Amino acid sequence: MSINERIYQIDQLLNGRNFVTFQDLMERLEVSKATLKRDLAYMRDRLNAPIVFDRDLGGYRLEKQVGNIKYELPGLWFNADEIFALLTMQHLLNNIDSGGILSPHIKPLISRLTELLGSTNDPLDQLQKRIKLETMGSRKFDLDHFQAIGSSLLKRKQMHIDYLGRGKNELTSRDISPQRLIYYKDNWYLDAYCHLKKDIRSFSVDAIQRVEILETKSIDVSEEKLNEELGSGYGIFSGKTIKWVTLKFTAERARWVAQEKWHPKQEGQFLKDGSYQLKVPYSKEPELIIDVMKYGPDVEVTAPEDLRKKIQATLIKTLEKYENR
């Protein structure tokens, strides 16, 4: 245990109890008498900690401070487990934040944490070696656009954007009031109020071609309204009109699907033959069809009939591509 961590532990113990005996401190910190005496002296002399030995209580306590004199540990003080957890979080964030929008802003914190933990064990290097994340299917985006979007979002300013709608391959210009950024299936999306369509829309960040922050204040949309419009059905681009799809997975696939979260309101149950029935609300079909088809023969759409026929037609067209070669 480093001296930084020991000081943190001593501070916690003294603040959490009326008094702490010398023996309790030694056992908790697992140090010698000489080391503990040096730590206590360091805290009193260098950090101005109001530590006193109370003969009546038979232990150490923090003396009550008066006036404007206040004692607190300088900087950031974490124990090894907390620092490791924070470094792990930063490592995971670096993989999610592939564009580097957040990483530059937390670099000073990570440097400080690394110093506190100590460089002998190279904890950050070990994290990078022992924990590996692969973000497959993510799309590249312009970092400058991301920074502008984040700034507009936090400052509650409207934006003028040029947006490439991939469905029709059309570039449109519009003013929007950004509401929230969402990381979904390895990609970033921006929920916003579109002043052109006068409605709530979700935009793929990588499809935004140009961003201009306006001085006009953003229109605020409640979280309840956003969830009602965009989160009521399956997928990132869901809408108001809700239907329910019933999926039947084979017994072999059921063991995995039963643990998956497709939607907060999903309904699932195992059937007598070992298969798994999953009911999910949806409004727009394209994303749902793609996700259903990736399970191949391990899933069947039992309802509604119109969605079942659409998937059947898609499968027939797919099969034709292999038969006509």
PDB file of C-alpha atoms in Angstrom:
ATOM      1  CA  MET A   1       0.000   0.000   0.000  1.00  0.00           C
ATOM      2  CA  SER A   2       1.485   3.380  -1.031  1.00  0.00           C
ATOM      3  CA  ILE A   3       1.753   6.340   1.347  1.00  0.00           C
ATOM      4  CA  ASN A   4      -1.003   8.127  -0.596  1.00  0.00           C
ATOM      5  CA  GLU A   5      -3.360   5.239  -0.047  1.00  0.00           C
ATOM      6  CA  ARG A   6      -2.413   4.935   3.647  1.00  0.00           C
ATOM      7  CA  ILE A   7      -3.147   8.632   4.194  1.00  0.00           C
ATOM      8  CA  TYR A   8      -6.474   8.206   2.458  1.00  0.00           C
ATOM      9  CA  GLN A   9      -7.319   5.256   4.729  1.00  0.00           C
ATOM     10  CA  ILE A  10      -6.275   7.108   7.905  1.00  0.00           C
ATOM     11  CA  ASP A  11      -8.383  10.086   6.899  1.00  0.00           C
ATOM     12  CA  GLN A  12     -11.404   7.857   6.259  1.00  0.00           C
ATOM     13  CA  LEU A  13     -11.061   6.078   9.596  1.00  0.00           C
ATOM     14  CA  LEU A  14     -10.693   9.297  11.590  1.00  0.00           C
ATOM     15  CA  ASN A  15     -13.643  10.931   9.853  1.00  0.00           C
ATOM     16  CA  GLY A  16     -15.825   7.859  10.237  1.00  0.00           C
ATOM     17  CA  ARG A  17     -15.272   7.222  13.953  1.00  0.00           C
ATOM     18  CA  ASN A  18     -15.089   9.167  17.206  1.00  0.00           C
ATOM     19  CA  PHE A  19     -11.572   7.831  17.752  1.00  0.00           C
ATOM     20  CA  VAL A  20      -9.223   5.134  16.430  1.00  0.00           C
ATOM     21  CA  THR A  21      -6.594   3.321  18.484  1.00  0.00           C
ATOM     22  CA  PHE A  22      -2.993   3.036  17.326  1.00  0.00           C
ATOM     23  CA  GLN A  23      -3.390  -0.758  17.200  1.00  0.00           C
ATOM     24  CA  ASP A  24      -6.511  -0.494  14.997  1.00  0.00           C
ATOM     25  CA  LEU A  25      -4.639   1.737  12.569  1.00  0.00           C
ATOM     26  CA  MET A  26      -1.672  -0.638  12.418  1.00  0.00           C
ATOM     27  CA  GLU A  27      -3.892  -3.656  11.732  1.00  0.00           C
ATOM     28  CA  ARG A  28      -5.995  -1.844   9.125  1.00  0.00           C
ATOM     29  CA  LEU A  29      -2.987  -0.454   7.252  1.00  0.00           C
ATOM     30  CA  GLU A  30      -0.773  -3.517   7.848  1.00  0.00           C
ATOM     31  CA  VAL A  31       2.284  -1.374   8.641  1.00  0.00           C
ATOM     32  CA  SER A  32       4.898  -1.160  11.368  1.00  0.00           C
ATOM     33  CA  LYS A  33       4.778   1.222  14.336  1.00  0.00           C
ATOM     34  CA  ALA A  34       7.522   3.345  12.812  1.00  0.00           C
ATOM     35  CA  THR A  35       5.716   3.673   9.476  1.00  0.00           C
ATOM     36  CA  LEU A  36       2.409   4.610  11.120  1.00  0.00           C
ATOM     37  CA  LYS A  37       4.136   7.230  13.306  1.00  0.00           C
ATOM     38  CA  ARG A  38       5.747   8.749  10.201  1.00  0.00           C
ATOM     39  CA  ASP A  39       2.388   8.820   8.377  1.00  0.00           C
ATOM     40  CA  LEU A  40       0.634  10.551  11.274  1.00  0.00           C
ATOM     41  CA  ALA A  41       3.473  13.071  11.604  1.00  0.00           C
ATOM     42  CA  TYR A  42       3.352  13.742   7.848  1.00  0.00           C
ATOM     43  CA  MET A  43      -0.387  14.387   7.970  1.00  0.00           C
ATOM     44  CA  ARG A  44      -0.029  16.761  10.947  1.00  0.00           C
ATOM     45  CA  ASP A  45       3.064  18.628   9.760  1.00  0.00           C
ATOM     46  CA  ARG A  46       2.640  18.695   5.969  1.00  0.00           C
ATOM     47  CA  LEU A  47      -1.128  18.481   5.480  1.00  0.00           C
ATOM     48  CA  ASN A  48      -2.166  20.376   8.629  1.00  0.00           C
ATOM     49  CA  ALA A  49      -4.412  17.521   9.707  1.00  0.00           C
ATOM     50  CA  PRO A  50      -5.834  18.283  13.211  1.00  0.00           C
ATOM     51  CA  ILE A  51      -4.961  14.817  14.549  1.00  0.00           C
ATOM     52  CA  VAL A  52      -4.663  14.604  18.329  1.00  0.00           C
ATOM     53  CA  PHE A  53      -4.178  11.734  20.743  1.00  0.00           C
ATOM     54  CA  ASP A  54      -6.987  11.666  23.317  1.00  0.00           C
ATOM     55  CA  ARG A  55      -5.720  10.008  26.518  1.00  0.00           C
ATOM     56  CA  ASP A  56      -9.241   9.647  27.932  1.00  0.00           C
ATOM     57  CA  LEU A  57     -10.421   7.768  24.839  1.00  0.00           C
ATOM     58  CA  GLY A  58      -7.155   5.941  24.348  1.00  0.00           C
ATOM     59  CA  GLY A  59      -6.911   6.739  20.644  1.00  0.00           C
ATOM     60  CA  TYR A  60      -6.525   9.302  17.882  1.00  0.00           C
ATOM     61  CA  ARG A  61      -9.258  11.672  16.751  1.00  0.00           C
ATOM     62  CA  LEU A  62      -9.685  14.782  14.641  1.00  0.00           C
ATOM     63  CA  GLU A  63      -9.840  17.947  16.701  1.00  0.00           C
ATOM     64  CA  LYS A  64     -12.827  20.177  16.003  1.00  0.00           C
ATOM     65  CA  GLN A  65     -11.792  23.104  13.811  1.00  0.00           C
ATOM     66  CA  VAL A  66     -12.838  26.669  14.507  1.00  0.00           C
ATOM     67  CA  GLY A  67     -12.937  29.814  12.408  1.00  0.00           C
ATOM     68  CA  ASN A  68     -11.842  29.753   8.782  1.00  0.00           C
ATOM     69  CA  ILE A  69      -9.202  27.075   9.278  1.00  0.00           C
ATOM     70  CA  LYS A  70     -10.230  23.965   7.384  1.00  0.00           C
ATOM     71  CA  TYR A  71      -8.456  20.702   6.778  1.00  0.00           C
ATOM     72  CA  GLU A  72      -8.890  18.614   3.672  1.00  0.00           C
ATOM     73  CA  LEU A  73      -6.712  16.315   1.644  1.00  0.00           C
ATOM     74  CA  PRO A  74      -5.307  18.123  -1.405  1.00  0.00           C
ATOM     75  CA  GLY A  75      -6.132  16.961  -4.889  1.00  0.00           C
ATOM     76  CA  LEU A  76      -7.702  13.600  -5.624  1.00  0.00           C
ATOM     77  CA  TRP A  77      -7.439  10.815  -3.064  1.00  0.00           C
ATOM     78  CA  PHE A  78      -8.600   7.331  -3.946  1.00  0.00           C
ATOM     79  CA  ASN A  79      -7.674   3.876  -2.776  1.00  0.00           C
ATOM     80  CA  ALA A  80      -6.168   1.334  -5.165  1.00  0.00           C
ATOM     81  CA  ASP A  81      -9.493  -0.336  -6.000  1.00  0.00           C
ATOM     82  CA  GLU A  82     -11.165   2.991  -6.774  1.00  0.00           C
ATOM     83  CA  ILE A  83      -8.266   4.141  -8.963  1.00  0.00           C
ATOM     84  CA  PHE A  84      -8.232   0.805 -10.785  1.00  0.00           C
ATOM     85  CA  ALA A  85     -11.977   1.116 -11.391  1.00  0.00           C
ATOM     86  CA  LEU A  86     -11.555   4.649 -12.760  1.00  0.00           C
ATOM     87  CA  LEU A  87      -8.676   3.621 -15.012  1.00  0.00           C
ATOM     88  CA  THR A  88     -10.741   0.690 -16.257  1.00  0.00           C
ATOM     89  CA  MET A  89     -13.619   3.051 -17.011  1.00  0.00           C
ATOM     90  CA  GLN A  90     -11.259   5.343 -18.907  1.00  0.00           C
ATOM     91  CA  HIS A  91      -9.910   2.416 -20.903  1.00  0.00           C
ATOM     92  CA  LEU A  92     -13.432   1.353 -21.831  1.00  0.00           C
ATOM     93  CA  LEU A  93     -14.338   4.936 -22.676  1.00  0.00           C
ATOM     94  CA  ASN A  94     -11.393   5.207 -25.051  1.00  0.00           C
ATOM     95  CA  ASN A  95     -12.785   2.294 -27.048  1.00  0.00           C
ATOM     96  CA  ILE A  96     -16.301   3.743 -27.152  1.00  0.00           C
ATOM     97  CA  ASP A  97     -15.050   7.289 -27.714  1.00  0.00           C
ATOM     98  CA  SER A  98     -13.070   6.377 -30.818  1.00  0.00           C
ATOM     99  CA  GLY A  99     -13.245   9.938 -32.102  1.00  0.00           C
ATOM    100  CA  GLY A 100     -11.543  11.274 -29.002  1.00  0.00           C
ATOM    101  CA  ILE A 101     -14.251  13.787 -28.066  1.00  0.00           C
ATOM    102  CA  LEU A 102     -13.973  13.124 -24.333  1.00  0.00           C
ATOM    103  CA  SER A 103     -10.486  11.677 -23.916  1.00  0.00           C
ATOM    104  CA  PRO A 104      -8.525  14.969 -24.193  1.00  0.00           C
ATOM    105  CA  HIS A 105     -10.613  16.480 -21.405  1.00  0.00           C
ATOM    106  CA  ILE A 106      -9.946  13.673 -18.924  1.00  0.00           C
ATOM    107  CA  LYS A 107      -6.214  13.245 -19.651  1.00  0.00           C
ATOM    108  CA  PRO A 108      -5.152  15.396 -16.650  1.00  0.00           C
ATOM    109  CA  LEU A 109      -7.334  13.265 -14.378  1.00  0.00           C
ATOM    110  CA  ILE A 110      -5.866  10.029 -15.728  1.00  0.00           C
ATOM    111  CA  SER A 111      -2.309  11.345 -15.263  1.00  0.00           C
ATOM    112  CA  ARG A 112      -3.092  12.223 -11.654  1.00  0.00           C
ATOM    113  CA  LEU A 113      -4.681   8.840 -10.987  1.00  0.00           C
ATOM    114  CA  THR A 114      -1.693   7.050 -12.475  1.00  0.00           C
ATOM    115  CA  GLU A 115       0.622   9.024 -10.186  1.00  0.00           C
ATOM    116  CA  LEU A 116      -1.488   8.219  -7.125  1.00  0.00           C
ATOM    117  CA  LEU A 117      -1.561   4.518  -7.864  1.00  0.00           C
ATOM    118  CA  GLY A 118       2.163   4.442  -8.565  1.00  0.00           C
ATOM    119  CA  SER A 119       4.033   3.665 -11.733  1.00  0.00           C
ATOM    120  CA  THR A 120       5.788   0.483 -10.613  1.00  0.00           C
ATOM    121  CA  ASN A 121       2.988  -1.853 -11.640  1.00  0.00           C
ATOM    122  CA  ASP A 122       2.066   0.056 -14.822  1.00  0.00           C
ATOM    123  CA  PRO A 123      -1.683  -0.462 -14.160  1.00  0.00           C
ATOM    124  CA  LEU A 124      -2.869   1.383 -17.265  1.00  0.00           C
ATOM    125  CA  ASP A 125      -0.558  -0.655 -19.491  1.00  0.00           C
ATOM    126  CA  GLN A 126      -1.872  -3.825 -17.881  1.00  0.00           C
ATOM    127  CA  LEU A 127      -5.452  -2.750 -18.529  1.00  0.00           C
ATOM    128  CA  GLN A 128      -4.711  -2.197 -22.186  1.00  0.00           C
ATOM    129  CA  LYS A 129      -3.077  -5.618 -22.407  1.00  0.00           C
ATOM    130  CA  ARG A 130      -5.622  -7.571 -20.371  1.00  0.00           C
ATOM    131  CA  ILE A 131      -8.895  -5.901 -21.417  1.00  0.00           C
ATOM    132  CA  LYS A 132      -9.697  -5.715 -25.107  1.00  0.00           C
ATOM    133  CA  LEU A 133     -12.770  -4.238 -26.777  1.00  0.00           C
ATOM    134  CA  GLU A 134     -13.648  -4.458 -30.451  1.00  0.00           C
ATOM    135  CA  THR A 135     -16.284  -2.033 -31.739  1.00  0.00           C
ATOM    136  CA  MET A 136     -17.450  -3.636 -34.966  1.00  0.00           C
ATOM    137  CA  GLY A 137     -19.736  -1.776 -37.335  1.00  0.00           C
ATOM    138  CA  SER A 138     -18.977   1.679 -35.982  1.00  0.00           C
ATOM    139  CA  ARG A 139     -18.805   4.505 -38.502  1.00  0.00           C
ATOM    140  CA  LYS A 140     -16.280   7.321 -38.714  1.00  0.00           C
ATOM    141  CA  PHE A 141     -17.342  10.879 -38.013  1.00  0.00           C
ATOM    142  CA  ASP A 142     -15.814  14.326 -38.138  1.00  0.00           C
ATOM    143  CA  LEU A 143     -14.370  15.198 -34.715  1.00  0.00           C
ATOM    144  CA  ASP A 144     -14.912  18.924 -35.284  1.00  0.00           C
ATOM    145  CA  HIS A 145     -18.615  18.267 -35.873  1.00  0.00           C
ATOM    146  CA  PHE A 146     -18.788  16.163 -32.713  1.00  0.00           C
ATOM    147  CA  GLN A 147     -17.197  18.910 -30.626  1.00  0.00           C
ATOM    148  CA  ALA A 148     -19.555  21.522 -32.078  1.00  0.00           C
ATOM    149  CA  ILE A 149     -22.553  19.287 -31.401  1.00  0.00           C
ATOM    150  CA  GLY A 150     -21.436  18.714 -27.818  1.00  0.00           C
ATOM    151  CA  SER A 151     -20.888  22.435 -27.271  1.00  0.00           C
ATOM    152  CA  SER A 152     -24.279  23.345 -28.745  1.00  0.00           C
ATOM    153  CA  LEU A 153     -25.962  20.630 -26.707  1.00  0.00           C
ATOM    154  CA  LEU A 154     -24.517  21.787 -23.377  1.00  0.00           C
ATOM    155  CA  LYS A 155     -24.890  25.509 -24.066  1.00  0.00           C
ATOM    156  CA  ARG A 156     -28.499  24.937 -25.211  1.00  0.00           C
ATOM    157  CA  LYS A 157     -27.973  26.672 -28.575  1.00  0.00           C
ATOM    158  CA  GLN A 158     -29.647  25.818 -31.870  1.00  0.00           C
ATOM    159  CA  MET A 159     -27.561  24.441 -34.738  1.00  0.00           C
ATOM    160  CA  HIS A 160     -27.737  24.762 -38.499  1.00  0.00           C
ATOM    161  CA  ILE A 161     -26.705  21.475 -40.112  1.00  0.00           C
ATOM    162  CA  ASP A 162     -26.302  19.957 -43.550  1.00  0.00           C
ATOM    163  CA  TYR A 163     -27.567  16.382 -43.251  1.00  0.00           C
ATOM    164  CA  LEU A 164     -27.159  13.532 -45.714  1.00  0.00           C
ATOM    165  CA  GLY A 165     -30.220  11.290 -45.667  1.00  0.00           C
ATOM    166  CA  ARG A 166     -28.827   7.958 -46.828  1.00  0.00           C
ATOM    167  CA  GLY A 167     -32.219   6.475 -47.645  1.00  0.00           C
ATOM    168  CA  LYS A 168     -32.795   8.898 -50.540  1.00  0.00           C
ATOM    169  CA  ASN A 169     -29.184  10.086 -50.781  1.00  0.00           C
ATOM    170  CA  GLU A 170     -30.368  13.677 -50.333  1.00  0.00           C
ATOM    171  CA  LEU A 171     -28.511  16.531 -48.656  1.00  0.00           C
ATOM    172  CA  THR A 172     -30.794  18.889 -46.729  1.00  0.00           C
ATOM    173  CA  SER A 173     -30.126  21.988 -44.637  1.00  0.00           C
ATOM    174  CA  ARG A 174     -32.074  22.547 -41.451  1.00  0.00           C
ATOM    175  CA  ASP A 175     -32.045  24.234 -38.038  1.00  0.00           C
ATOM    176  CA  ILE A 176     -32.326  21.923 -35.055  1.00  0.00           C
ATOM    177  CA  SER A 177     -32.503  22.187 -31.271  1.00  0.00           C
ATOM    178  CA  PRO A 178     -30.210  19.395 -29.934  1.00  0.00           C
ATOM    179  CA  GLN A 179     -31.604  17.418 -26.985  1.00  0.00           C
ATOM    180  CA  ARG A 180     -29.271  14.485 -26.242  1.00  0.00           C
ATOM    181  CA  LEU A 181     -26.483  12.328 -27.677  1.00  0.00           C
ATOM    182  CA  ILE A 182     -26.924   8.552 -27.693  1.00  0.00           C
ATOM    183  CA  TYR A 183     -24.340   5.820 -28.249  1.00  0.00           C
ATOM    184  CA  TYR A 184     -26.257   2.931 -29.838  1.00  0.00           C
ATOM    185  CA  LYS A 185     -24.883  -0.207 -31.492  1.00  0.00           C
ATOM    186  CA  ASP A 186     -21.370   1.202 -31.913  1.00  0.00           C
ATOM    187  CA  ASN A 187     -22.546   4.496 -33.402  1.00  0.00           C
ATOM    188  CA  TRP A 188     -23.489   7.989 -32.189  1.00  0.00           C
ATOM    189  CA  TYR A 189     -26.922   9.570 -32.721  1.00  0.00           C
ATOM    190  CA  LEU A 190     -28.308  12.999 -31.893  1.00  0.00           C
ATOM    191  CA  ASP A 191     -31.910  13.397 -30.755  1.00  0.00           C
ATOM    192  CA  ALA A 192     -33.147  16.873 -31.665  1.00  0.00           C
ATOM    193  CA  TYR A 193     -36.176  18.995 -32.432  1.00  0.00           C
ATOM    194  CA  CYS A 194     -36.104  19.663 -36.186  1.00  0.00           C
ATOM    195  CA  HIS A 195     -37.430  23.140 -36.996  1.00  0.00           C
ATOM    196  CA  LEU A 196     -37.784  22.180 -40.681  1.00  0.00           C
ATOM    197  CA  LYS A 197     -40.070  19.196 -39.972  1.00  0.00           C
ATOM    198  CA  LYS A 198     -41.454  20.749 -36.771  1.00  0.00           C
ATOM    199  CA  ASP A 199     -41.038  17.424 -35.024  1.00  0.00           C
ATOM    200  CA  ILE A 200     -38.546  15.331 -33.050  1.00  0.00           C
ATOM    201  CA  ARG A 201     -35.952  13.499 -35.118  1.00  0.00           C
ATOM    202  CA  SER A 202     -32.903  11.307 -34.512  1.00  0.00           C
ATOM    203  CA  PHE A 203     -29.818  12.075 -36.641  1.00  0.00           C
ATOM    204  CA  SER A 204     -26.789   9.867 -37.306  1.00  0.00           C
ATOM    205  CA  VAL A 205     -23.797  11.972 -36.261  1.00  0.00           C
ATOM    206  CA  ASP A 206     -21.642  10.559 -39.067  1.00  0.00           C
ATOM    207  CA  ALA A 207     -24.235  11.767 -41.639  1.00  0.00           C
ATOM    208  CA  ILE A 208     -23.977  15.405 -40.484  1.00  0.00           C
ATOM    209  CA  GLN A 209     -21.856  17.123 -43.136  1.00  0.00           C
ATOM    210  CA  ARG A 210     -21.651  20.645 -41.703  1.00  0.00           C
ATOM    211  CA  VAL A 211     -22.425  22.283 -38.349  1.00  0.00           C
ATOM    212  CA  GLU A 212     -22.943  25.940 -37.459  1.00  0.00           C
ATOM    213  CA  ILE A 213     -23.799  26.924 -33.888  1.00  0.00           C
ATOM    214  CA  LEU A 214     -26.465  29.623 -33.792  1.00  0.00           C
ATOM    215  CA  GLU A 215     -27.084  32.233 -31.116  1.00  0.00           C
ATOM    216  CA  THR A 216     -30.755  31.276 -30.895  1.00  0.00           C
ATOM    217  CA  LYS A 217     -31.706  29.434 -27.722  1.00  0.00           C
ATOM    218  CA  SER A 218     -32.690  25.793 -28.165  1.00  0.00           C
ATOM    219  CA  ILE A 219     -36.238  24.600 -27.688  1.00  0.00           C
ATOM    220  CA  ASP A 220     -36.270  22.158 -24.767  1.00  0.00           C
ATOM    221  CA  VAL A 221     -38.176  18.900 -25.149  1.00  0.00           C
ATOM    222  CA  SER A 222     -38.928  16.914 -21.992  1.00  0.00           C
ATOM    223  CA  GLU A 223     -37.291  13.532 -21.504  1.00  0.00           C
ATOM    224  CA  GLU A 224     -40.754  11.967 -21.240  1.00  0.00           C
ATOM    225  CA  LYS A 225     -41.655  13.374 -24.669  1.00  0.00           C
ATOM    226  CA  LEU A 226     -38.383  12.176 -26.203  1.00  0.00           C
ATOM    227  CA  ASN A 227     -38.890   8.684 -24.823  1.00  0.00           C
ATOM    228  CA  GLU A 228     -42.497   8.656 -26.017  1.00  0.00           C
ATOM    229  CA  GLU A 229     -41.489   9.646 -29.548  1.00  0.00           C
ATOM    230  CA  LEU A 230     -38.183   7.803 -29.912  1.00  0.00           C
ATOM    231  CA  GLY A 231     -38.072   5.150 -27.226  1.00  0.00           C
ATOM    232  CA  SER A 232     -41.503   3.546 -27.279  1.00  0.00           C
ATOM    233  CA  GLY A 233     -40.738   1.047 -30.034  1.00  0.00           C
ATOM    234  CA  TYR A 234     -37.828  -1.163 -31.051  1.00  0.00           C
ATOM    235  CA  GLY A 235     -34.693   0.484 -32.434  1.00  0.00           C
ATOM    236  CA  ILE A 236     -33.167   3.925 -32.527  1.00  0.00           C
ATOM    237  CA  PHE A 237     -35.599   5.371 -35.096  1.00  0.00           C
ATOM    238  CA  SER A 238     -38.886   4.272 -33.521  1.00  0.00           C
ATOM    239  CA  GLY A 239     -42.053   6.383 -33.679  1.00  0.00           C
ATOM    240  CA  LYS A 240     -45.455   6.892 -32.105  1.00  0.00           C
ATOM    241  CA  THR A 241     -47.495   4.132 -33.788  1.00  0.00           C
ATOM    242  CA  ILE A 242     -46.740   0.932 -31.922  1.00  0.00           C
ATOM    243  CA  LYS A 243     -47.258  -2.679 -32.981  1.00  0.00           C
ATOM    244  CA  TRP A 244     -46.062  -5.861 -31.305  1.00  0.00           C
ATOM    245  CA  VAL A 245     -43.967  -8.570 -32.925  1.00  0.00           C
ATOM    246  CA  THR A 246     -43.952 -12.120 -31.566  1.00  0.00           C
ATOM    247  CA  LEU A 247     -40.756 -14.069 -32.152  1.00  0.00           C
ATOM    248  CA  LYS A 248     -40.247 -17.771 -31.496  1.00  0.00           C
ATOM    249  CA  PHE A 249     -36.637 -18.900 -31.013  1.00  0.00           C
ATOM    250  CA  THR A 250     -35.465 -22.501 -31.127  1.00  0.00           C
ATOM    251  CA  ALA A 251     -34.539 -24.256 -27.896  1.00  0.00           C
ATOM    252  CA  GLU A 252     -30.837 -24.073 -28.828  1.00  0.00           C
ATOM    253  CA  ARG A 253     -30.957 -20.297 -29.367  1.00  0.00           C
ATOM    254  CA  ALA A 254     -33.323 -19.714 -26.416  1.00  0.00           C
ATOM    255  CA  ARG A 255     -30.528 -20.040 -23.868  1.00  0.00           C
ATOM    256  CA  TRP A 256     -28.914 -16.888 -25.270  1.00  0.00           C
ATOM    257  CA  VAL A 257     -31.941 -14.833 -26.299  1.00  0.00           C
ATOM    258  CA  ALA A 258     -33.598 -15.207 -22.898  1.00  0.00           C
ATOM    259  CA  GLN A 259     -30.748 -13.083 -21.452  1.00  0.00           C
ATOM    260  CA  GLU A 260     -30.889 -10.400 -24.155  1.00  0.00           C
ATOM    261  CA  LYS A 261     -32.545  -7.015 -23.802  1.00  0.00           C
ATOM    262  CA  TRP A 262     -34.357  -5.993 -26.981  1.00  0.00           C
ATOM    263  CA  HIS A 263     -36.627  -3.392 -25.388  1.00  0.00           C
ATOM    264  CA  PRO A 264     -37.465  -2.211 -21.827  1.00  0.00           C
ATOM    265  CA  LYS A 265     -41.087  -3.396 -22.253  1.00  0.00           C
ATOM    266  CA  GLN A 266     -40.350  -6.751 -23.877  1.00  0.00           C
ATOM    267  CA  GLU A 267     -42.212  -9.874 -22.741  1.00  0.00           C
ATOM    268  CA  GLY A 268     -40.514 -13.256 -22.838  1.00  0.00           C
ATOM    269  CA  GLN A 269     -41.273 -16.803 -21.747  1.00  0.00           C
ATOM    270  CA  PHE A 270     -40.060 -20.344 -22.309  1.00  0.00           C
ATOM    271  CA  LEU A 271     -42.540 -22.652 -24.047  1.00  0.00           C
ATOM    272  CA  LYS A 272     -43.148 -26.330 -23.282  1.00  0.00           C
ATOM    273  CA  ASP A 273     -40.966 -27.538 -26.152  1.00  0.00           C
ATOM    274  CA  GLY A 274     -37.982 -25.552 -24.805  1.00  0.00           C
ATOM    275  CA  SER A 275     -38.295 -22.751 -27.346  1.00  0.00           C
ATOM    276  CA  TYR A 276     -38.449 -19.120 -26.268  1.00  0.00           C
ATOM    277  CA  GLN A 277     -41.211 -16.662 -27.161  1.00  0.00           C
ATOM    278  CA  LEU A 278     -40.301 -12.975 -27.203  1.00  0.00           C
ATOM    279  CA  LYS A 279     -42.763 -10.123 -27.717  1.00  0.00           C
ATOM    280  CA  VAL A 280     -41.341  -6.689 -28.555  1.00  0.00           C
ATOM    281  CA  PRO A 281     -43.042  -3.359 -29.363  1.00  0.00           C
ATOM    282  CA  TYR A 282     -41.987  -1.716 -32.652  1.00  0.00           C
ATOM    283  CA  SER A 283     -43.070   1.032 -35.009  1.00  0.00           C
ATOM    284  CA  LYS A 284     -40.624   1.022 -37.921  1.00  0.00           C
ATOM    285  CA  GLU A 285     -39.663  -2.278 -39.503  1.00  0.00           C
ATOM    286  CA  PRO A 286     -36.254  -1.996 -41.262  1.00  0.00           C
ATOM    287  CA  GLU A 287     -34.002  -2.304 -38.209  1.00  0.00           C
ATOM    288  CA  LEU A 288     -36.193  -4.987 -36.655  1.00  0.00           C
ATOM    289  CA  ILE A 289     -36.157  -7.056 -39.874  1.00  0.00           C
ATOM    290  CA  ILE A 290     -32.341  -6.926 -40.022  1.00  0.00           C
ATOM    291  CA  ASP A 291     -31.980  -8.028 -36.404  1.00  0.00           C
ATOM    292  CA  VAL A 292     -34.506 -10.844 -36.786  1.00  0.00           C
ATOM    293  CA  MET A 293     -32.912 -12.160 -39.985  1.00  0.00           C
ATOM    294  CA  LYS A 294     -29.456 -12.455 -38.431  1.00  0.00           C
ATOM    295  CA  TYR A 295     -30.761 -15.418 -36.395  1.00  0.00           C
ATOM    296  CA  GLY A 296     -31.532 -17.306 -39.596  1.00  0.00           C
ATOM    297  CA  PRO A 297     -33.419 -20.603 -39.045  1.00  0.00           C
ATOM    298  CA  ASP A 298     -33.274 -20.182 -35.252  1.00  0.00           C
ATOM    299  CA  VAL A 299     -36.176 -17.689 -35.222  1.00  0.00           C
ATOM    300  CA  GLU A 300     -39.686 -17.444 -36.648  1.00  0.00           C
ATOM    301  CA  VAL A 301     -42.005 -14.425 -36.732  1.00  0.00           C
ATOM    302  CA  THR A 302     -45.388 -15.755 -35.632  1.00  0.00           C
ATOM    303  CA  ALA A 303     -47.145 -12.356 -35.549  1.00  0.00           C
ATOM    304  CA  PRO A 304     -48.099  -9.993 -37.053  1.00  0.00           C
ATOM    305  CA  GLU A 305     -48.811 -11.616 -40.383  1.00  0.00           C
ATOM    306  CA  ASP A 306     -47.775  -8.628 -42.519  1.00  0.00           C
ATOM    307  CA  LEU A 307     -44.293  -8.526 -40.963  1.00  0.00           C
ATOM    308  CA  ARG A 308     -44.005 -12.299 -41.333  1.00  0.00           C
ATOM    309  CA  LYS A 309     -44.744 -11.981 -45.070  1.00  0.00           C
ATOM    310  CA  LYS A 310     -42.212  -9.145 -45.485  1.00  0.00           C
ATOM    311  CA  ILE A 311     -39.446 -11.236 -43.936  1.00  0.00           C
ATOM    312  CA  GLN A 312     -40.512 -14.214 -46.029  1.00  0.00           C
ATOM    313  CA  ALA A 313     -40.298 -12.092 -49.192  1.00  0.00           C
ATOM    314  CA  THR A 314     -36.890 -10.791 -48.167  1.00  0.00           C
ATOM    315  CA  LEU A 315     -35.620 -14.320 -47.596  1.00  0.00           C
ATOM    316  CA  ILE A 316     -36.922 -15.437 -50.995  1.00  0.00           C
ATOM    317  CA  LYS A 317     -35.106 -12.545 -52.712  1.00  0.00           C
ATOM    318  CA  THR A 318     -31.953 -13.437 -50.820  1.00  0.00           C
ATOM    319  CA  LEU A 319     -32.203 -17.068 -51.860  1.00  0.00           C
ATOM    320  CA  GLU A 320     -32.732 -16.056 -55.517  1.00  0.00           C
ATOM    321  CA  LYS A 321     -29.353 -14.304 -55.528  1.00  0.00           C
ATOM    322  CA  TYR A 322     -27.669 -17.615 -54.750  1.00  0.00           C
ATOM    323  CA  GLU A 323     -29.822 -19.728 -57.098  1.00  0.00           C
ATOM    324  CA  ASN A 324     -29.375 -17.532 -60.186  1.00  0.00           C
ATOM    325  CA  ARG A 325     -25.585 -17.606 -60.200  1.00  0.00           C
TER     326      ARG A 325
END
